[in-house]
C-alpha cells in the first residue's frame, strides 16, 4: 500500500507575445490526462521573453531556453513521471 502524498502543482510559464498559450494549454491537457490523480493543479502563467518553462512543485522540469527548444511530449511525461509516479508505466511514451 502506497503512502498518501499530496498532489503536485505543475506550472507552465509561456510567452504571451510569442502566442504560446495554445501550446501551453495543450501541454497542460496532456499532462492532466496522464497524471489524473498525481497532479492537484496546473497553472498557466503568462510571461515574456520567449519563456516556456515547466515546473513541478517549484522545480524546473523543462526550460525552452536551457534545453534549446520545446519538449517532446513523451520526454516531458517521462520527466514528470520520474518525479511524481516513478513506478508508473507510460506505455508508448516510455519507448525512446
mmCIF file of C-alpha atoms in Angstrom:
data_model
loop_
_atom_site.group_PDB
_atom_site.id
_atom_site.type_symbol
_atom_site.label_atom_id
_atom_site.label_comp_id
_atom_site.label_asym_id
_atom_site.label_seq_id
_atom_site.Cartn_x
_atom_site.Cartn_y
_atom_site.Cartn_z
ATOM 1 C CA UNK A 1 0.000 0.000 0.000
ATOM 2 C CA UNK A 2 1.406 3.387 -1.012
ATOM 3 C CA UNK A 3 1.520 6.235 1.453
ATOM 4 C CA UNK A 4 -0.801 9.090 0.636
ATOM 5 C CA UNK A 5 1.094 12.146 -0.501
ATOM 6 C CA UNK A 6 -0.298 15.487 -1.515
ATOM 7 C CA UNK A 7 -0.963 16.062 -5.204
ATOM 8 C CA UNK A 8 1.648 18.106 -7.029
ATOM 9 C CA UNK A 9 1.372 21.560 -8.570
ATOM 10 C CA UNK A 10 2.556 21.909 -12.158
ATOM 11 C CA UNK A 11 3.242 25.330 -13.656
ATOM 12 C CA UNK A 12 3.693 26.166 -17.308
ATOM 13 C CA UNK A 13 5.057 29.644 -17.892
ATOM 14 C CA UNK A 14 4.660 30.671 -21.517
ATOM 15 C CA UNK A 15 5.489 33.741 -23.614
ATOM 16 C CA UNK A 16 2.376 35.767 -24.416
ATOM 17 C CA UNK A 17 3.943 37.933 -27.173
ATOM 18 C CA UNK A 18 5.084 34.685 -28.858
ATOM 19 C CA UNK A 19 1.461 33.460 -28.689
ATOM 20 C CA UNK A 20 2.316 30.179 -26.977
ATOM 21 C CA UNK A 21 -0.887 29.949 -24.929
ATOM 22 C CA UNK A 22 -2.303 27.161 -27.130
ATOM 23 C CA UNK A 23 0.908 25.136 -26.783
ATOM 24 C CA UNK A 24 0.850 25.647 -23.001
ATOM 25 C CA UNK A 25 -2.826 24.678 -22.812
ATOM 26 C CA UNK A 26 -2.315 21.562 -24.911
ATOM 27 C CA UNK A 27 0.688 20.536 -22.806
ATOM 28 C CA UNK A 28 -1.346 21.043 -19.619
ATOM 29 C CA UNK A 29 -4.224 18.980 -21.010
ATOM 30 C CA UNK A 30 -1.929 16.105 -21.955
ATOM 31 C CA UNK A 31 -0.242 16.066 -18.542
ATOM 32 C CA UNK A 32 -3.561 16.260 -16.680
ATOM 33 C CA UNK A 33 -4.903 13.382 -18.765
ATOM 34 C CA UNK A 34 -1.860 11.234 -18.000
ATOM 35 C CA UNK A 35 -1.450 12.129 -14.310
ATOM 36 C CA UNK A 36 -5.089 12.315 -13.221
ATOM 37 C CA UNK A 37 -4.512 11.649 -9.532
ATOM 38 C CA UNK A 38 -0.922 12.823 -9.060
ATOM 39 C CA UNK A 39 -1.462 16.409 -10.242
ATOM 40 C CA UNK A 40 -3.536 18.528 -7.921
ATOM 41 C CA UNK A 41 -3.421 21.587 -10.130
ATOM 42 C CA UNK A 42 -1.894 23.011 -13.261
ATOM 43 C CA UNK A 43 -1.246 26.732 -13.571
ATOM 44 C CA UNK A 44 -0.704 28.575 -16.841
ATOM 45 C CA UNK A 45 1.476 31.601 -16.146
ATOM 46 C CA UNK A 46 1.788 34.359 -18.761
ATOM 47 C CA UNK A 47 5.340 35.559 -19.336
ATOM 48 C CA UNK A 48 7.543 37.323 -21.865
ATOM 49 C CA UNK A 49 10.966 36.984 -23.420
ATOM 50 C CA UNK A 50 10.435 33.666 -25.187
ATOM 51 C CA UNK A 51 9.850 31.738 -21.972
ATOM 52 C CA UNK A 52 8.349 28.242 -21.981
ATOM 53 C CA UNK A 53 9.182 26.669 -18.643
ATOM 54 C CA UNK A 54 7.526 23.711 -16.962
ATOM 55 C CA UNK A 55 7.905 23.485 -13.186
ATOM 56 C CA UNK A 56 6.726 20.800 -10.808
ATOM 57 C CA UNK A 57 6.396 21.817 -7.174
ATOM 58 C CA UNK A 58 8.740 24.741 -7.874
ATOM 59 C CA UNK A 59 11.446 22.640 -9.566
ATOM 60 C CA UNK A 60 12.126 23.223 -13.263
ATOM 61 C CA UNK A 61 11.345 20.141 -15.324
ATOM 62 C CA UNK A 62 11.868 21.798 -18.727
ATOM 63 C CA UNK A 63 13.123 25.189 -19.834
ATOM 64 C CA UNK A 64 12.937 26.084 -23.521
ATOM 65 C CA UNK A 65 15.979 28.318 -23.178
ATOM 66 C CA UNK A 66 18.111 25.809 -21.234
ATOM 67 C CA UNK A 67 17.137 22.828 -23.402
ATOM 68 C CA UNK A 68 17.199 24.942 -26.590
ATOM 69 C CA UNK A 69 13.673 24.142 -27.727
ATOM 70 C CA UNK A 70 10.272 22.846 -26.810
ATOM 71 C CA UNK A 71 9.925 19.451 -25.139
ATOM 72 C CA UNK A 72 8.702 16.397 -26.971
ATOM 73 C CA UNK A 73 5.590 15.417 -25.051
ATOM 74 C CA UNK A 74 6.819 11.863 -24.384
ATOM 75 C CA UNK A 75 10.050 13.215 -22.856
ATOM 76 C CA UNK A 76 8.136 15.710 -20.711
ATOM 77 C CA UNK A 77 5.801 12.977 -19.473
ATOM 78 C CA UNK A 78 8.806 10.822 -18.517
ATOM 79 C CA UNK A 79 10.378 13.699 -16.591
ATOM 80 C CA UNK A 80 7.153 14.424 -14.705
ATOM 81 C CA UNK A 81 6.552 10.719 -14.060
ATOM 82 C CA UNK A 82 10.058 10.239 -12.688
ATOM 83 C CA UNK A 83 9.294 12.847 -10.021
ATOM 84 C CA UNK A 84 5.713 12.062 -9.024
ATOM 85 C CA UNK A 85 4.981 8.449 -10.041
ATOM 86 C CA UNK A 86 8.266 6.627 -10.702
ATOM 87 C CA UNK A 87 6.635 3.178 -10.798
ATOM 88 C CA UNK A 88 4.082 4.151 -13.453
ATOM 89 C CA UNK A 89 4.322 2.657 -16.931
ATOM 90 C CA UNK A 90 3.668 5.272 -19.599
ATOM 91 C CA UNK A 91 3.119 2.747 -22.372
ATOM 92 C CA UNK A 92 4.284 4.055 -25.740
ATOM 93 C CA UNK A 93 5.689 7.212 -24.104
ATOM 94 C CA UNK A 94 8.278 5.050 -22.359
ATOM 95 C CA UNK A 95 9.738 3.864 -25.656
ATOM 96 C CA UNK A 96 12.576 6.123 -26.773
#
